[in-house]
Short mmCIF file of C-alpha atoms in Angstrom, two decimals:
data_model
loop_
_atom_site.label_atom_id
_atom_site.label_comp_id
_atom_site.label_asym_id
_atom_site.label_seq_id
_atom_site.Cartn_x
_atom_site.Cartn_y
_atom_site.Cartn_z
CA UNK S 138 3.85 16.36 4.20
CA UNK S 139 3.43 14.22 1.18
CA UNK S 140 1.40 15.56 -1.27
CA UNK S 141 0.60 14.50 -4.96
CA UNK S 142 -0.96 16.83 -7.84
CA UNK S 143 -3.20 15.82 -10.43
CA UNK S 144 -5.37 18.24 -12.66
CA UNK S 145 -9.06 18.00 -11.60
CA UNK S 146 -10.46 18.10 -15.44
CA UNK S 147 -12.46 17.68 -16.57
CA UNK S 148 -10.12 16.61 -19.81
CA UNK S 149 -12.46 15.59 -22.68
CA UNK S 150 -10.75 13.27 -25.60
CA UNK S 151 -11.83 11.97 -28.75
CA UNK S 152 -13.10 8.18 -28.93
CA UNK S 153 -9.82 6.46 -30.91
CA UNK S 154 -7.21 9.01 -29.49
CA UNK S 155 -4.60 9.15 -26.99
CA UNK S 156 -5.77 10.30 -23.39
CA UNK S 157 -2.69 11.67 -21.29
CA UNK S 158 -2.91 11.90 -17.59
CA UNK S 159 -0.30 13.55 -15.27
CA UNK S 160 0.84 13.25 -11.60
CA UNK S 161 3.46 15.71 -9.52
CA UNK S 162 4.61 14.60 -5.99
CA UNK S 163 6.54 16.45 -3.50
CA UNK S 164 8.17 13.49 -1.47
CA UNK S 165 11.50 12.86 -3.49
CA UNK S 166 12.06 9.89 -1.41
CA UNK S 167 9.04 8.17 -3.30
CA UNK S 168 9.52 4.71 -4.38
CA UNK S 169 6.27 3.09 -5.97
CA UNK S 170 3.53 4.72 -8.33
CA UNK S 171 0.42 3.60 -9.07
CA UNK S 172 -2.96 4.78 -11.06
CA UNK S 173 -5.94 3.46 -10.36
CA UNK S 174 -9.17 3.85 -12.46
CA UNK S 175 -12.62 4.76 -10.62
CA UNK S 176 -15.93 4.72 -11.69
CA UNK S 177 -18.75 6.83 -10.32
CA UNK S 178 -19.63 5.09 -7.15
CA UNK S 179 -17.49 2.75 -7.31
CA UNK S 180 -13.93 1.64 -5.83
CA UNK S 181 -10.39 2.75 -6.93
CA UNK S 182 -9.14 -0.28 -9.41
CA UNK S 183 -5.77 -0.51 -9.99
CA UNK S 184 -4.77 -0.04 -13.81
CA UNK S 185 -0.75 0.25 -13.55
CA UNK S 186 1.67 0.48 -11.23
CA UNK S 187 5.77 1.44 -12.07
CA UNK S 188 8.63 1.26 -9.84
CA UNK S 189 11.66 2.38 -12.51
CA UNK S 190 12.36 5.32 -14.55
CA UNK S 191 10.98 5.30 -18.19
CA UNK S 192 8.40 3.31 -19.71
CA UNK S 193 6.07 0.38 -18.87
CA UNK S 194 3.48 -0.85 -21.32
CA UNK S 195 0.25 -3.06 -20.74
CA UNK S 196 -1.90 -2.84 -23.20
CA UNK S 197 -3.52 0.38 -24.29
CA UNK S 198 -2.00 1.54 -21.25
CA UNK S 199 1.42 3.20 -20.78
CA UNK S 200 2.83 4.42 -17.39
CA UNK S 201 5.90 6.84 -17.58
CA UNK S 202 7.72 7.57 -14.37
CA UNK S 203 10.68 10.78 -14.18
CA UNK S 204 12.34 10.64 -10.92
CA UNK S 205 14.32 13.42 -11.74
CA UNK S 206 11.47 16.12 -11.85
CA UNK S 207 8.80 14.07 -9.80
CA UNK S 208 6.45 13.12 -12.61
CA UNK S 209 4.56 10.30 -13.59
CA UNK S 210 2.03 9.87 -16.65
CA UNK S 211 -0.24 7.52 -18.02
CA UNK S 212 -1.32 7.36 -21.52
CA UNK S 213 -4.59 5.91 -22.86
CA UNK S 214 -4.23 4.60 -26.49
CA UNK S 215 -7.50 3.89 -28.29
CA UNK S 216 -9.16 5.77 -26.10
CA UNK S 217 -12.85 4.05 -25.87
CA UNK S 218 -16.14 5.54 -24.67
CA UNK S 219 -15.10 2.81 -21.26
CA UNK S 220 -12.27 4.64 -20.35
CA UNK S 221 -14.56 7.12 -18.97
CA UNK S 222 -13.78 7.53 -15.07
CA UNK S 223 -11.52 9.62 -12.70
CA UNK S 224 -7.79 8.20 -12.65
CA UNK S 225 -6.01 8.49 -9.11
CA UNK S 226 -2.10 9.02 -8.97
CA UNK S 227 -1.32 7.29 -5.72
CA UNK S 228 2.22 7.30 -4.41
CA UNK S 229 3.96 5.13 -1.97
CA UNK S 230 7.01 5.88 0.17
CA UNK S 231 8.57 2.20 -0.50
CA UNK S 232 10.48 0.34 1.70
CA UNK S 233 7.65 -2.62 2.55
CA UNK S 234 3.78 -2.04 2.98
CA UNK S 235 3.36 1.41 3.40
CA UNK S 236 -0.34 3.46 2.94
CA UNK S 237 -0.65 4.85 -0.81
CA UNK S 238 -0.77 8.87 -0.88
CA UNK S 239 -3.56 9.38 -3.46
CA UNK S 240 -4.10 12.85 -5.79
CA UNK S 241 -7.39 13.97 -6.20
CA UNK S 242 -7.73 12.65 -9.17
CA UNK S 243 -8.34 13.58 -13.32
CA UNK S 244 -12.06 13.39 -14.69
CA UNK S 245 -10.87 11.49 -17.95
CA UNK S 246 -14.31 11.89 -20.78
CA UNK S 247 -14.18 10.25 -23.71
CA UNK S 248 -16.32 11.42 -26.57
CA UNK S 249 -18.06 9.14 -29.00
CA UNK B 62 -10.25 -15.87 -5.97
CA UNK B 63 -12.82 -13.43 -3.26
CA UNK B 64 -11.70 -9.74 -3.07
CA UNK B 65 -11.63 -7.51 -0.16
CA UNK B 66 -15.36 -7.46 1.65
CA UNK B 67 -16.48 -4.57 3.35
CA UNK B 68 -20.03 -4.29 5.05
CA UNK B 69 -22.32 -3.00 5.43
CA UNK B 70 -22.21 -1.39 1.89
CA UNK B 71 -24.39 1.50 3.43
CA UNK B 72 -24.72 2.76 7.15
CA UNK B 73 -27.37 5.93 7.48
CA UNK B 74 -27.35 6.92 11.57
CA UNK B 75 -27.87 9.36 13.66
CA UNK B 76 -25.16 11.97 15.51
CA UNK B 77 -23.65 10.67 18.05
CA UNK B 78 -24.42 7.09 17.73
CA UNK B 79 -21.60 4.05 17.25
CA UNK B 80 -20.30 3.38 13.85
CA UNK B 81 -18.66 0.12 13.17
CA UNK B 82 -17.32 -0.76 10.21
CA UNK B 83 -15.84 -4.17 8.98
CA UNK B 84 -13.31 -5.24 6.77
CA UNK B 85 -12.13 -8.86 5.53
CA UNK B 86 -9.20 -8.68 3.53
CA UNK B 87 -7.56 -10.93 0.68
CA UNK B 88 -6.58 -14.35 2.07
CA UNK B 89 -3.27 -14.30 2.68
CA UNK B 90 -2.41 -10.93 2.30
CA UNK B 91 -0.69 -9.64 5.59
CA UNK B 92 -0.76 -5.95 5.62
CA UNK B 93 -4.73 -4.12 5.45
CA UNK B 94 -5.56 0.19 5.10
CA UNK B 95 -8.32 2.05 6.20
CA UNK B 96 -8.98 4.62 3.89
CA UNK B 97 -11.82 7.47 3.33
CA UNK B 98 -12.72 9.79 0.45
CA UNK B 99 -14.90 13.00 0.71
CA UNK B 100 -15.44 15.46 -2.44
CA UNK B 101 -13.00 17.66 -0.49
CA UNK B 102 -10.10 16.14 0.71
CA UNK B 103 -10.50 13.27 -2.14
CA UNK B 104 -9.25 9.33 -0.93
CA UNK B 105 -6.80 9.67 2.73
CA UNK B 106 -5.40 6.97 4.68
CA UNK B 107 -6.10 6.44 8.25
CA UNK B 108 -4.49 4.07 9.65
CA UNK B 109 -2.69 0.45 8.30
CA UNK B 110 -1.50 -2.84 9.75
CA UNK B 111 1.30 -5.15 8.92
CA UNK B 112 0.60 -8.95 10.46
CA UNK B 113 -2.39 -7.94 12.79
CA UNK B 114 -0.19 -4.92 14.18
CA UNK B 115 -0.69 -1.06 13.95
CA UNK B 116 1.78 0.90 12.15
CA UNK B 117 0.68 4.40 11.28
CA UNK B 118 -2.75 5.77 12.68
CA UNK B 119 -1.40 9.26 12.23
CA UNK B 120 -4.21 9.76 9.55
CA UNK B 121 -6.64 9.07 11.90
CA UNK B 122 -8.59 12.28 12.73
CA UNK B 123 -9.31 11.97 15.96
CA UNK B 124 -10.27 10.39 19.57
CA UNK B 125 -13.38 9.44 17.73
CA UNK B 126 -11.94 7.03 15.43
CA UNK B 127 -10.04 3.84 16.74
CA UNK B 128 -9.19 0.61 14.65
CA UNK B 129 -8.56 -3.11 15.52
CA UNK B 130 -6.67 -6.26 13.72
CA UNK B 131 -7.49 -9.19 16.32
CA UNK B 132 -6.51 -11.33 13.59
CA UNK B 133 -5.59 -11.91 10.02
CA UNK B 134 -9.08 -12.38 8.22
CA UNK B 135 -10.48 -9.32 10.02
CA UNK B 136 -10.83 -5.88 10.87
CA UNK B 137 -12.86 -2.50 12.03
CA UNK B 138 -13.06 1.38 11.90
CA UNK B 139 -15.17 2.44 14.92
CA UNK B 140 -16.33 5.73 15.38
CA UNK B 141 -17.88 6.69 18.71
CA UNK B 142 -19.68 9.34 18.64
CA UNK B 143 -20.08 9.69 14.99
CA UNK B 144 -20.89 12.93 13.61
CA UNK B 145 -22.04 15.04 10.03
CA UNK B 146 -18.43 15.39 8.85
CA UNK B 147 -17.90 11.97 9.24
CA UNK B 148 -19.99 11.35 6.36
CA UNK B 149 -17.77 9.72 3.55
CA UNK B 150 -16.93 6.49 1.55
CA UNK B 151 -14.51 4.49 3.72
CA UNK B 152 -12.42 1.74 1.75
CA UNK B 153 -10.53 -1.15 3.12
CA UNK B 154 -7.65 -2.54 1.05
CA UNK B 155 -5.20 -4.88 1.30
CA UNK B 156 -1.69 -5.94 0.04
CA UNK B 157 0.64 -8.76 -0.05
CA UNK B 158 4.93 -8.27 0.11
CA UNK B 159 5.61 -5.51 -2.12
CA UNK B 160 2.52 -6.03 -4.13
CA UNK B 161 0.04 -2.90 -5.24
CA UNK B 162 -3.08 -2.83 -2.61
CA UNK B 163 -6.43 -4.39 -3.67
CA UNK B 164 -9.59 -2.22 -2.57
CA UNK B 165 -12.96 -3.21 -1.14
CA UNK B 166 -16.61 -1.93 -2.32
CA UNK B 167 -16.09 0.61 0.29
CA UNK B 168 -18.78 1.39 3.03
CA UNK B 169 -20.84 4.77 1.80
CA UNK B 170 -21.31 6.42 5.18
CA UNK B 171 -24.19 9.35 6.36
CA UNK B 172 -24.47 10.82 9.37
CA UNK B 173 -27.60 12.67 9.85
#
């Protein structure tokens, strides 16, 4: 069974600093990875998504994929009091349209 | 460009009654997910389509729970009968070719 790890938080981070998120998943076969940004009450937004190993930049935002040990990462730069939400990890076995494996997801706060 | 549109955005009923629950997904996009997140078991898929047609209902939980594609612009979770435990936020998303999955408002469900 597919399964994907996140820490529940919450992780508190100063306004203006870097926020770092991580993700674990079991299914080595994995293909796509995606984090998605929620707000209380609200519905899972997409924020990145990486398909390669290393580094992908948009923004603030940074995604960092490692095949090799199953981990993926995002990183908040300039963190701002907005960037307050819970981040899901999703993971999706490739290969086409398949259904996204989420995590539970990290309580991000960010302190003024 | 209109986003994935769920309704109702709320649905309050009684055990045992019929729950249906309708999705219209992103023009154009040609493969739709049921989804459903609870405090406990955070955001799980339950079933997808690619082109109108099933592919993987094995998240659905039960006999209870059946969903339909009769065409492109449209689709439904059913429950019959509902019950407590059914009592969640159930998303619809939707994805074109090899493209991350767009999420609707989500239907907040309760189950008295």
């Amino acid at each position: 069974q597919k399964e994907v790890e996140q820490n529940s938080g919450p992780l508190s981070v100063p306004e203006g600093a870097i926020a770092s998120l991580n993700c674990t998943y079991s299914d080595r076969g994995s293909q796509s990875f995606f984090w998605y940004r929620q707000y209380s009450g609200k519905s899972p937004e997409l924020i990145m998504f990486i398909y390669s190993n290393g580094d992908k930049e948009d923004g603030r935002f940074t995604a960092q994929l490692n095949k090799a040990s199953q981990y993926v990462s995002l990183l908040i730069r300039d963190s701002q009091p907005s960037d307050s939400a819970t981040y899901l990890c999703a993971v999706n076995g490739g290969g086409g349209a398949d259904g996204l494996t989420f995590g539970k997801g990290t309580h991000l706060i960010i302190q003024p | 460009d209109a986003g994935v549109i769920q309704s109702p955005r709320h649905e309050v009923t009684e055990m045992g009654q019929e729950v249906t629950l309708r999705c219209k997904p992103i023009s154009g996009h040609n493969s739709l997910f049921w989804y459903r997140q609870t405090m406990m078991r955070g955001l799980e898929l339950l079933i997808y389509f690619n082109n109108n047609v099933p592919i993987d209902d094995s998240g659905m939980p039960e006999d209870r729970f059946s969903a339909k594609m009769p065409n492109a612009s449209f689709s439904t979770l059913k429950i019959q009968p509902s019950e407590p435990r059914d009592s969640a936020v159930y998303f619809c998303a939707s994805m074109d070719s090899n493209q991350p999955q767009h999420f609707g408002d989500g239907t907040r469900l309760s189950i008295l």
